[in-house]
Short mmCIF file of C-alpha atoms in Angstrom, two decimals:
data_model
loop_
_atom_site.label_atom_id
_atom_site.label_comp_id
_atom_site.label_asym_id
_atom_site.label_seq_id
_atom_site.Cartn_x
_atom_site.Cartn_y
_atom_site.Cartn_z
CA UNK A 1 -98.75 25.94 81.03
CA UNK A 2 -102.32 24.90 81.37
CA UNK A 3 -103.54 26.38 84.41
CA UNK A 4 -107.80 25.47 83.74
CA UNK A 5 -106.60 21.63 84.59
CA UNK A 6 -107.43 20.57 88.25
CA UNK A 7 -104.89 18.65 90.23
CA UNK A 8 -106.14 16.14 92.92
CA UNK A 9 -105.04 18.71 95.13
CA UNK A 10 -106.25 21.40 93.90
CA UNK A 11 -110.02 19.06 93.63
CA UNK A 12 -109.55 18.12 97.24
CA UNK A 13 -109.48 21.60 98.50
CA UNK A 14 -112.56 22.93 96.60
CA UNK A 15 -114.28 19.05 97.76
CA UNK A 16 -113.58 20.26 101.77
CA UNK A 17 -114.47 23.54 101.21
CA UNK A 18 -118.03 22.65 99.85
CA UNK A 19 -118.33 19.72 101.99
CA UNK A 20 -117.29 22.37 105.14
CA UNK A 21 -120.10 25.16 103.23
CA UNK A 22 -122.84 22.38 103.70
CA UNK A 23 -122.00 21.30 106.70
CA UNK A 24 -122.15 25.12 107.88
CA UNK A 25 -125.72 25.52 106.32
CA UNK A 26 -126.96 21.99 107.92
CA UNK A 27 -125.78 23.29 111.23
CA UNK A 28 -127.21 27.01 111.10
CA UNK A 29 -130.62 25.10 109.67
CA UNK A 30 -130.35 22.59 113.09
CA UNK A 31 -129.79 25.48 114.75
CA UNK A 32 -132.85 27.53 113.60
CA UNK A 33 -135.16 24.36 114.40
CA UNK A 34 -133.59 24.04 117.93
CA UNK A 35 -134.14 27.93 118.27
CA UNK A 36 -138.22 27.62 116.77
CA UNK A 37 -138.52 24.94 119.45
CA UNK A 38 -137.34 26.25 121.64
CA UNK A 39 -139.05 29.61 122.09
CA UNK A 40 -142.20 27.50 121.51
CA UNK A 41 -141.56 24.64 124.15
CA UNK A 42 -138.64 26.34 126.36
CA UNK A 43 -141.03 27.96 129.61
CA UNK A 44 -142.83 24.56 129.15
CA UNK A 45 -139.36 22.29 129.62
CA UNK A 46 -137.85 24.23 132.05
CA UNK A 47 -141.04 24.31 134.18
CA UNK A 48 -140.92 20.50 134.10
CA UNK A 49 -137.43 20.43 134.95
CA UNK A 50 -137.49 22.53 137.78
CA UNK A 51 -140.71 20.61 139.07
CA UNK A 52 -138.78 17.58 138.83
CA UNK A 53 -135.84 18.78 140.63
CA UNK A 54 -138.26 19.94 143.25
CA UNK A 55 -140.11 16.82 143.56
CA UNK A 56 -136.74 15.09 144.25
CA UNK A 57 -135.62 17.78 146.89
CA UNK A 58 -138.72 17.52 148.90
CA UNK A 59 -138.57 13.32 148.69
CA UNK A 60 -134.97 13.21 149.61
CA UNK A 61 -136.05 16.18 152.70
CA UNK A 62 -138.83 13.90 153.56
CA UNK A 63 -137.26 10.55 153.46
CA UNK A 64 -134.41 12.80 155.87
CA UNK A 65 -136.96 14.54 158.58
CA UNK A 66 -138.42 11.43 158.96
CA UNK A 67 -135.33 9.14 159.79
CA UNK A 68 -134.47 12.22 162.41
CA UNK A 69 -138.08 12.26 163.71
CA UNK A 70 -138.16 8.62 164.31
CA UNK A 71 -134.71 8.88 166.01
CA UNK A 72 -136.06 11.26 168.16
CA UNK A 73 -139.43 9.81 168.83
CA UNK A 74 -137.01 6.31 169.66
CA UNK A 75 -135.31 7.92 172.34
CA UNK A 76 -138.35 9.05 173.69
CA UNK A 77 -140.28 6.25 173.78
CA UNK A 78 -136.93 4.97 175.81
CA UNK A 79 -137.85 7.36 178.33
CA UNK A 80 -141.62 6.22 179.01
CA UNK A 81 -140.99 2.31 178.87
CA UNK A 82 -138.42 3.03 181.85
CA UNK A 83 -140.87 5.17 183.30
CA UNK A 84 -143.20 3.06 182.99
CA UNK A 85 -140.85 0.74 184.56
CA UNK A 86 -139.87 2.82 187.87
CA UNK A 87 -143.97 3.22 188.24
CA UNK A 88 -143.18 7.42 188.06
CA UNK A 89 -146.29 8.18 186.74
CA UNK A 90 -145.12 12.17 186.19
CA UNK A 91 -142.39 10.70 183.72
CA UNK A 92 -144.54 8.54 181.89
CA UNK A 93 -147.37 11.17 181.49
CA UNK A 94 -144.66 13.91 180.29
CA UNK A 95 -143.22 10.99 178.00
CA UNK A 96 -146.23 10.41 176.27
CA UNK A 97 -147.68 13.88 176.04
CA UNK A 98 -144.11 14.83 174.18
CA UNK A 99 -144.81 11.63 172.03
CA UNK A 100 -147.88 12.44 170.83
CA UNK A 101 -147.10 16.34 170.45
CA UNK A 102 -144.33 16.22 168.50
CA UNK A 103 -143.84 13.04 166.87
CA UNK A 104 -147.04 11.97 166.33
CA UNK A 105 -147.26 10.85 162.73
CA UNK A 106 -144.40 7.98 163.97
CA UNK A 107 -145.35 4.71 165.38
CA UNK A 108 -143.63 4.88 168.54
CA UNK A 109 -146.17 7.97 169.05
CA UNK A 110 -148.98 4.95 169.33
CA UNK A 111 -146.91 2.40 170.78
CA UNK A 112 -146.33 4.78 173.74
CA UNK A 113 -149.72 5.34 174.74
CA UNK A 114 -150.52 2.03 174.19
CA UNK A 115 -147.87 1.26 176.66
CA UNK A 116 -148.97 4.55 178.81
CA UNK A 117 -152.48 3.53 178.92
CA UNK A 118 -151.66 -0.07 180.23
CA UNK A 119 -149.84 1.77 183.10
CA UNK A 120 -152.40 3.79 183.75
CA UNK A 121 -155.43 1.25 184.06
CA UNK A 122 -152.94 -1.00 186.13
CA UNK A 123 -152.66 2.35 188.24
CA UNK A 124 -156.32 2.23 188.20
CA UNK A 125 -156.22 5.61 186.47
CA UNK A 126 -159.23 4.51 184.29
CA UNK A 127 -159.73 8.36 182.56
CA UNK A 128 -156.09 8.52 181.89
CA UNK A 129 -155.87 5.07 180.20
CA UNK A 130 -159.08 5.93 178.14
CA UNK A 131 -157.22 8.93 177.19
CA UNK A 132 -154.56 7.56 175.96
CA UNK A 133 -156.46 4.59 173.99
CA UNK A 134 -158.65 7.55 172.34
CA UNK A 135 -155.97 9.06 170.89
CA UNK A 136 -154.50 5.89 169.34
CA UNK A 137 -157.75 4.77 167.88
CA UNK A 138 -158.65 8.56 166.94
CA UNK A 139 -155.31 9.74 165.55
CA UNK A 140 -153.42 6.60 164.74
CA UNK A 141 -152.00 5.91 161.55
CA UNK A 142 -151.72 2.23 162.07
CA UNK A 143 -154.91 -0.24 161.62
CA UNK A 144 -153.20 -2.53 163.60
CA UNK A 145 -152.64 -0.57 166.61
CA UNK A 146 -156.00 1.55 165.87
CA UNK A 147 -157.93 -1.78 166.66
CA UNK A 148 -155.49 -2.69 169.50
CA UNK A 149 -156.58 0.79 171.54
CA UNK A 150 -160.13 0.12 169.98
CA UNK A 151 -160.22 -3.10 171.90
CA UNK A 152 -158.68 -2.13 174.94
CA UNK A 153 -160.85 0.79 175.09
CA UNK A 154 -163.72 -1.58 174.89
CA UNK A 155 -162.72 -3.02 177.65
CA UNK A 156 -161.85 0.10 180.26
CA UNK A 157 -165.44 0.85 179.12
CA UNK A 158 -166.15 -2.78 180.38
CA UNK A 159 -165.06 -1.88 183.81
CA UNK A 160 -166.77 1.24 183.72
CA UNK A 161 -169.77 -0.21 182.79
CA UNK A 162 -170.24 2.07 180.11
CA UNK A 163 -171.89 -0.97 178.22
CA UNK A 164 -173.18 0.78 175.40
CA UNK A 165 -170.35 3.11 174.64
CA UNK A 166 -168.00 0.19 174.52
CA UNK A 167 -170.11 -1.82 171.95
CA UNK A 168 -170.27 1.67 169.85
CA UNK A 169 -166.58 1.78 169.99
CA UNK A 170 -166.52 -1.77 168.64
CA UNK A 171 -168.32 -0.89 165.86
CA UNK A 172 -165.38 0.49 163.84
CA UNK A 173 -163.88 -1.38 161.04
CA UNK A 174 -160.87 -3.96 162.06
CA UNK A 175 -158.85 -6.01 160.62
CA UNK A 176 -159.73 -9.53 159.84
CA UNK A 177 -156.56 -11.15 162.53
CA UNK A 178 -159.10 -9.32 165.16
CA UNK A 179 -162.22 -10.77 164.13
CA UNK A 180 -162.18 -13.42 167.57
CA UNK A 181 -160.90 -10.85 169.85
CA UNK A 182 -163.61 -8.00 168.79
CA UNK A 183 -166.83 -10.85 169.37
CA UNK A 184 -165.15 -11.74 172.57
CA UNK A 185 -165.04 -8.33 173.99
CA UNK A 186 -168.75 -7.98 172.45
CA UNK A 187 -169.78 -11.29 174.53
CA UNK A 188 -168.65 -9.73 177.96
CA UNK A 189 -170.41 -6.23 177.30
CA UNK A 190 -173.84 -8.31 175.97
CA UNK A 191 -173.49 -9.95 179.43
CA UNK A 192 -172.88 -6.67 181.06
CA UNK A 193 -176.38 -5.50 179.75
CA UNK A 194 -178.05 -8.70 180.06
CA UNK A 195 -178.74 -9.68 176.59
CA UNK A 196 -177.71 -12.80 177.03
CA UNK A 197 -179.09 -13.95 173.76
CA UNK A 198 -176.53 -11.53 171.79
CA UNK A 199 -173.87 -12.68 174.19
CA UNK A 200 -174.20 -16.74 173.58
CA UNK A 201 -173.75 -15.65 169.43
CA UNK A 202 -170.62 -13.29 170.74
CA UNK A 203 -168.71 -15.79 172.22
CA UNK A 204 -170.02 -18.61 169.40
CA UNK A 205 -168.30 -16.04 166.83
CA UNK A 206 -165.49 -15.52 168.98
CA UNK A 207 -164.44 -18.75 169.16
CA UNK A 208 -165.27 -19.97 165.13
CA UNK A 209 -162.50 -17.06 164.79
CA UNK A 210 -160.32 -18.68 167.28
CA UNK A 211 -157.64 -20.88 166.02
CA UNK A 212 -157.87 -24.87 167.42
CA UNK A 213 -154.36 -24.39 169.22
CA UNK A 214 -155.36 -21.11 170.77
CA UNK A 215 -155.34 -21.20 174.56
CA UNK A 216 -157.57 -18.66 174.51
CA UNK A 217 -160.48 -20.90 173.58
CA UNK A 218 -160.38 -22.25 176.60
CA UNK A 219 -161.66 -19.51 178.18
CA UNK A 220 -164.19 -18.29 175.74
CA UNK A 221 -165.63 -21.53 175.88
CA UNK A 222 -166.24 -21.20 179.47
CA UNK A 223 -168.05 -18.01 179.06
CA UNK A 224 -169.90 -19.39 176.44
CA UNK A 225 -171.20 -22.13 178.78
CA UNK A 226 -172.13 -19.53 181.57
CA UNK A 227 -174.52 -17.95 179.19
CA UNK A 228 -176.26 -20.94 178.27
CA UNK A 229 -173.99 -22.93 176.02
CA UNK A 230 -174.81 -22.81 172.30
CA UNK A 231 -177.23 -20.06 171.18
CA UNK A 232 -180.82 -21.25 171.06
CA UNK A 233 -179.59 -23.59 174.63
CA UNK A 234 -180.53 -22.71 177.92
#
């Protein structure tokens, strides 16, 4: 019997075996490169991991307290417009105080004092309006609304005659959709001071900005005329 001859079997088994020896040594070799890298690059990896993980906890939180805080601010802001509404003037001042304490990064924080300051100038409560107007184009996080209260301010200012201080105010940066409005306002405190001159190139601006369909041309165009028409007329 010639036992030094290999049978297919016999060639198989010694075929897997080496085949199963080098796959062992590729995979201890993987393993020792996944191990060097490891200890080289491992704090760094799980650093970034764990940054990223936080990053996506606080953005989820965020995106959360925010939806709550506007909820809350909403209901809020429910409360002044009524009181506003029933003309209780302790309500509305509560209202908005809360508003602007607590929830003032939202934008029913500036809505309501926008809304509080009306009620108070048509209270005649001229300090309390220009409180409230201050704070929106002070503390505001909306350009839009910022140059609403900026305006509006302006114009309390107007009433109190507090010419100068109201064309400082208008000196702010605004939005281009106020361009008309801002030389309007501009025109009545020019006329407030006399500088009639300045006024008659107020209301000329003010109503270049003015769309053709605009009712409000109308009027500017009749202050125009009371200073003299055109400037250079009169």
């Amino acid at each position: 019997m010639i036992t030094g001859i290999c049978t297919p079997d016999k060639f198989t088994r010694i075929t897997n075996q080496k085949n199963v020896m080098a796959y062992d040594h590729e995979e201890q070799e993987q393993i020792a490169t996944l191990k060097a890298w490891w200890d080289k690059y491992g704090n760094l990896v799980t650093w970034l991991i764990t940054a990223v993980l936080l990053a996506y906890a606080s953005w989820t939180g965020w995106n959360y307290w925010q939806r709550s805080q506007a909820a809350k601010a909403a209901v809020l802001y429910e409360e002044l417009v009524k009181a506003v509404e029933s003309n209780d003037a302790t309500k509305r001042v509560r209202a908005s105080a809360d508003l602007k304490d607590k929830f003032g990064s939202t934008a029913y924080a500036q809505m309501g004092a926008l809304v509080a300051a009306r009620a108070a100038f048509d209270a005649a409560d001229l300090p309390a309006a220009k409180t409230e107007l201050l704070w929106v184009s002070e503390h505001g996080k909306n350009d839009e609304f910022k140059a609403i209260a900026r305006i509006r301010l302006a114009g309390v200012l107007l009433d109190e005659k507090a010419y100068d201080e109201g064309l400082k105010v208008l000196t702010a940066d605004f939005p281009d959709q106020f361009a008309a409005l801002v030389a309007d306002r501009k025109g009545d405190l020019y006329v407030g001071l006399n500088k009639l001159d300045d006024a008659r190139l107020a209301y000329q601006t003010a109503l270049e900005k003015t769309e053709v369909k605009n009712p409000a041309r109308q009027l500017i165009q009749l202050k125009l005329d009371a200073v003299g028409g055109a400037p250079g007329k009169g």
